[in-house]
mmCIF file with all atom_site columns, C-alpha atoms in Angstrom:
data_model
loop_
_atom_site.group_PDB
_atom_site.id
_atom_site.type_symbol
_atom_site.label_atom_id
_atom_site.label_alt_id
_atom_site.label_comp_id
_atom_site.label_asym_id
_atom_site.label_entity_id
_atom_site.label_seq_id
_atom_site.pdbx_PDB_ins_code
_atom_site.Cartn_x
_atom_site.Cartn_y
_atom_site.Cartn_z
_atom_site.occupancy
_atom_site.B_iso_or_equiv
_atom_site.pdbx_formal_charge
_atom_site.auth_seq_id
_atom_site.auth_comp_id
_atom_site.auth_asym_id
_atom_site.auth_atom_id
_atom_site.pdbx_PDB_model_num
ATOM 1  C CA . MET A 1 1  ? -38.517 -10.364 18.889  1.00 64.00 ? 1  MET A CA 1
ATOM 2  C CA . THR A 1 2  ? -39.053 -6.788  20.001  1.00 73.00 ? 2  THR A CA 1
ATOM 3  C CA . LYS A 1 3  ? -38.411 -3.813  17.750  1.00 67.00 ? 3  LYS A CA 1
ATOM 4  C CA . LEU A 1 4  ? -35.382 -2.869  19.836  1.00 60.00 ? 4  LEU A CA 1
ATOM 5  C CA . THR A 1 5  ? -33.899 -6.362  19.517  1.00 65.00 ? 5  THR A CA 1
ATOM 6  C CA . LYS A 1 6  ? -34.478 -6.327  15.753  1.00 64.00 ? 6  LYS A CA 1
ATOM 7  C CA . PHE A 1 7  ? -32.831 -2.919  15.514  1.00 61.00 ? 7  PHE A CA 1
ATOM 8  C CA . PHE A 1 8  ? -29.712 -4.007  17.427  1.00 57.00 ? 8  PHE A CA 1
ATOM 9  C CA . SER A 1 9  ? -29.527 -7.234  15.404  1.00 62.00 ? 9  SER A CA 1
ATOM 10 C CA . ALA A 1 10 ? -29.622 -5.208  12.183  1.00 64.00 ? 10 ALA A CA 1
ATOM 11 C CA . VAL A 1 11 ? -26.921 -2.826  13.478  1.00 62.00 ? 11 VAL A CA 1
ATOM 12 C CA . ILE A 1 12 ? -24.625 -5.716  14.450  1.00 71.00 ? 12 ILE A CA 1
ATOM 13 C CA . ALA A 1 13 ? -25.188 -7.449  11.101  1.00 66.00 ? 13 ALA A CA 1
ATOM 14 C CA . ALA A 1 14 ? -24.366 -4.221  9.241   1.00 65.00 ? 14 ALA A CA 1
ATOM 15 C CA . GLN A 1 15 ? -21.173 -3.769  11.264  1.00 69.00 ? 15 GLN A CA 1
ATOM 16 C CA . LEU A 1 16 ? -20.069 -7.326  10.500  1.00 60.00 ? 16 LEU A CA 1
ATOM 17 C CA . LEU A 1 17 ? -20.721 -6.893  6.785   1.00 60.00 ? 17 LEU A CA 1
ATOM 18 C CA . PHE A 1 18 ? -18.878 -3.565  6.722   1.00 60.00 ? 18 PHE A CA 1
ATOM 19 C CA . SER A 1 19 ? -15.862 -4.905  8.624   1.00 55.00 ? 19 SER A CA 1
ATOM 20 C CA . VAL A 1 20 ? -15.541 -7.922  6.315   1.00 50.00 ? 20 VAL A CA 1
ATOM 21 C CA . GLY A 1 21 ? -15.832 -5.728  3.205   1.00 50.00 ? 21 GLY A CA 1
ATOM 22 C CA . ALA A 1 22 ? -13.385 -3.152  4.531   1.00 52.00 ? 22 ALA A CA 1
ATOM 23 C CA . SER A 1 23 ? -10.728 -5.717  5.410   1.00 52.00 ? 23 SER A CA 1
ATOM 24 C CA . ALA A 1 24 ? -11.015 -7.374  1.990   1.00 56.00 ? 24 ALA A CA 1
ATOM 25 C CA . GLU A 1 25 ? -10.127 -4.063  0.319   1.00 72.00 ? 25 GLU A CA 1
ATOM 26 C CA . MET A 1 26 ? -7.110  -3.227  2.493   1.00 80.00 ? 26 MET A CA 1
ATOM 27 C CA . VAL A 1 27 ? -3.891  -2.969  0.512   1.00 85.00 ? 27 VAL A CA 1
ATOM 28 C CA . LYS A 1 28 ? -0.727  -4.320  2.089   1.00 93.00 ? 28 LYS A CA 1
ATOM 29 C CA . THR A 1 29 ? 1.747   -1.713  3.294   1.00 93.00 ? 29 THR A CA 1
ATOM 30 C CA . TYR A 1 30 ? 5.528   -2.022  3.261   1.00 95.00 ? 30 TYR A CA 1
ATOM 31 C CA . GLN A 1 31 ? 8.339   -0.066  4.869   1.00 95.00 ? 31 GLN A CA 1
ATOM 32 C CA . VAL A 1 32 ? 11.948  0.829   4.238   1.00 96.00 ? 32 VAL A CA 1
ATOM 33 C CA . THR A 1 33 ? 14.364  2.339   6.780   1.00 97.00 ? 33 THR A CA 1
ATOM 34 C CA . GLY A 1 34 ? 17.603  4.149   6.121   1.00 97.00 ? 34 GLY A CA 1
ATOM 35 C CA . PRO A 1 35 ? 19.338  7.508   5.870   1.00 98.00 ? 35 PRO A CA 1
ATOM 36 C CA . ILE A 1 36 ? 17.969  10.059  3.399   1.00 97.00 ? 36 ILE A CA 1
ATOM 37 C CA . LEU A 1 37 ? 20.261  10.501  0.391   1.00 98.00 ? 37 LEU A CA 1
ATOM 38 C CA . GLU A 1 38 ? 18.052  12.958  -1.456  1.00 97.00 ? 38 GLU A CA 1
ATOM 39 C CA . VAL A 1 39 ? 14.673  14.630  -0.831  1.00 96.00 ? 39 VAL A CA 1
ATOM 40 C CA . ASN A 1 40 ? 12.379  16.939  -2.808  1.00 95.00 ? 40 ASN A CA 1
ATOM 41 C CA . ALA A 1 41 ? 8.659   17.608  -3.229  1.00 93.00 ? 41 ALA A CA 1
ATOM 42 C CA . LYS A 1 42 ? 8.158   14.530  -5.421  1.00 95.00 ? 42 LYS A CA 1
ATOM 43 C CA . MET A 1 43 ? 10.413  11.867  -3.877  1.00 96.00 ? 43 MET A CA 1
ATOM 44 C CA . ILE A 1 44 ? 12.572  10.667  -1.005  1.00 96.00 ? 44 ILE A CA 1
ATOM 45 C CA . VAL A 1 45 ? 15.685  8.567   -1.693  1.00 97.00 ? 45 VAL A CA 1
ATOM 46 C CA . VAL A 1 46 ? 17.027  6.379   1.127   1.00 97.00 ? 46 VAL A CA 1
ATOM 47 C CA . GLN A 1 47 ? 19.929  3.949   1.387   1.00 97.00 ? 47 GLN A CA 1
ATOM 48 C CA . LYS A 1 48 ? 19.052  0.431   2.544   1.00 96.00 ? 48 LYS A CA 1
ATOM 49 C CA . GLY A 1 49 ? 22.181  -1.668  2.715   1.00 95.00 ? 49 GLY A CA 1
ATOM 50 C CA . ASP A 1 50 ? 23.762  -1.562  -0.749  1.00 96.00 ? 50 ASP A CA 1
ATOM 51 C CA . GLU A 1 51 ? 20.514  -0.472  -2.401  1.00 96.00 ? 51 GLU A CA 1
ATOM 52 C CA . ARG A 1 52 ? 19.200  2.991   -3.212  1.00 97.00 ? 52 ARG A CA 1
ATOM 53 C CA . TRP A 1 53 ? 15.402  3.209   -2.705  1.00 96.00 ? 53 TRP A CA 1
ATOM 54 C CA . GLU A 1 54 ? 13.541  5.988   -4.517  1.00 96.00 ? 54 GLU A CA 1
ATOM 55 C CA . ILE A 1 55 ? 10.015  6.441   -3.129  1.00 95.00 ? 55 ILE A CA 1
ATOM 56 C CA . ALA A 1 56 ? 7.553   8.847   -4.778  1.00 95.00 ? 56 ALA A CA 1
ATOM 57 C CA . ARG A 1 57 ? 5.581   11.263  -2.592  1.00 94.00 ? 57 ARG A CA 1
ATOM 58 C CA . ASP A 1 58 ? 3.022   14.036  -3.008  1.00 92.00 ? 58 ASP A CA 1
ATOM 59 C CA . GLU A 1 59 ? 1.161   16.649  -0.979  1.00 90.00 ? 59 GLU A CA 1
ATOM 60 C CA . ALA A 1 60 ? -0.895  13.905  0.741   1.00 92.00 ? 60 ALA A CA 1
ATOM 61 C CA . THR A 1 61 ? 2.249   12.250  2.192   1.00 93.00 ? 61 THR A CA 1
ATOM 62 C CA . LYS A 1 62 ? 2.331   12.733  5.968   1.00 92.00 ? 62 LYS A CA 1
ATOM 63 C CA . ASN A 1 63 ? 5.661   13.867  7.417   1.00 91.00 ? 63 ASN A CA 1
ATOM 64 C CA . LYS A 1 64 ? 6.573   13.493  11.073  1.00 90.00 ? 64 LYS A CA 1
ATOM 65 C CA . GLY A 1 65 ? 9.709   15.547  11.557  1.00 89.00 ? 65 GLY A CA 1
ATOM 66 C CA . ASP A 1 66 ? 12.087  17.482  9.350   1.00 89.00 ? 66 ASP A CA 1
ATOM 67 C CA . LEU A 1 67 ? 13.166  15.654  6.200   1.00 94.00 ? 67 LEU A CA 1
ATOM 68 C CA . LYS A 1 68 ? 16.786  16.392  5.364   1.00 95.00 ? 68 LYS A CA 1
ATOM 69 C CA . VAL A 1 69 ? 19.727  14.559  3.860   1.00 97.00 ? 69 VAL A CA 1
ATOM 70 C CA . GLY A 1 70 ? 21.468  12.299  6.385   1.00 97.00 ? 70 GLY A CA 1
ATOM 71 C CA . GLU A 1 71 ? 18.440  11.864  8.692   1.00 96.00 ? 71 GLU A CA 1
ATOM 72 C CA . LYS A 1 72 ? 17.387  8.256   9.325   1.00 96.00 ? 72 LYS A CA 1
ATOM 73 C CA . VAL A 1 73 ? 13.760  7.677   8.342   1.00 96.00 ? 73 VAL A CA 1
ATOM 74 C CA . THR A 1 74 ? 11.255  4.877   8.060   1.00 96.00 ? 74 THR A CA 1
ATOM 75 C CA . ILE A 1 75 ? 8.992   5.229   5.032   1.00 96.00 ? 75 ILE A CA 1
ATOM 76 C CA . HIS A 1 76 ? 5.673   3.381   4.908   1.00 95.00 ? 76 HIS A CA 1
ATOM 77 C CA . TYR A 1 77 ? 4.400   2.844   1.369   1.00 94.00 ? 77 TYR A CA 1
ATOM 78 C CA . ARG A 1 78 ? 2.049   0.836   -0.832  1.00 92.00 ? 78 ARG A CA 1
ATOM 79 C CA . MET A 1 79 ? 2.721   -0.593  -4.266  1.00 91.00 ? 79 MET A CA 1
ATOM 80 C CA . THR A 1 80 ? 0.417   0.913   -6.896  1.00 89.00 ? 80 THR A CA 1
ATOM 81 C CA . ALA A 1 81 ? 0.266   -0.077  -10.549 1.00 91.00 ? 81 ALA A CA 1
ATOM 82 C CA . THR A 1 82 ? 0.707   2.821   -12.977 1.00 91.00 ? 82 THR A CA 1
ATOM 83 C CA . SER A 1 83 ? -0.188  0.765   -16.052 1.00 95.00 ? 83 SER A CA 1
ATOM 84 C CA . VAL A 1 84 ? -1.012  -2.821  -17.000 1.00 94.00 ? 84 VAL A CA 1
ATOM 85 C CA . GLU A 1 85 ? -0.353  -4.480  -20.353 1.00 95.00 ? 85 GLU A CA 1
ATOM 86 C CA . THR A 1 86 ? -1.768  -7.891  -21.147 1.00 94.00 ? 86 THR A CA 1
ATOM 87 C CA . LYS A 1 87 ? -0.178  -10.228 -23.631 1.00 92.00 ? 87 LYS A CA 1
ATOM 88 C CA . GLU A 1 88 ? -1.771  -13.258 -25.142 1.00 90.00 ? 88 GLU A CA 1
ATOM 89 C CA . ALA A 1 89 ? -0.391  -16.500 -23.759 1.00 85.00 ? 89 ALA A CA 1
ATOM 90 C CA . PRO A 1 90 ? 1.311   -18.731 -26.346 1.00 84.00 ? 90 PRO A CA 1
ATOM 91 C CA . ALA A 1 91 ? -0.836  -21.588 -27.597 1.00 81.00 ? 91 ALA A CA 1
ATOM 92 C CA . LYS A 1 92 ? 0.089   -24.975 -26.169 1.00 80.00 ? 92 LYS A CA 1
ATOM 93 C CA . LYS A 1 93 ? 1.286   -27.602 -28.618 1.00 78.00 ? 93 LYS A CA 1
ATOM 94 C CA . ARG A 1 94 ? -1.026  -30.555 -28.975 1.00 76.00 ? 94 ARG A CA 1
ATOM 95 C CA . GLN A 1 95 ? 0.428   -33.928 -28.119 1.00 75.00 ? 95 GLN A CA 1
ATOM 96 C CA . PHE A 1 96 ? -0.914  -37.018 -29.871 1.00 69.00 ? 96 PHE A CA 1
#
């Protein structure tokens, strides 16, 4: 194997490892579409059928267009845990 062949083999192997690792860490995204009921700097509220969806937002949220009440929007979001509480599972009863 020449040095050039070894180099390209190493580059391809690194790309494969990176792509596998990157895809394993991707978090699923969801979306909701409906008219805006309420909007402010911290949230957007939309109506989806009979349900009112309140989605948090911050300065990193990308906006395409003017957000105002009555406008139909599609919001893309991820679910993020804000806290986790573990509870001990009940002990199983022994059967004889």
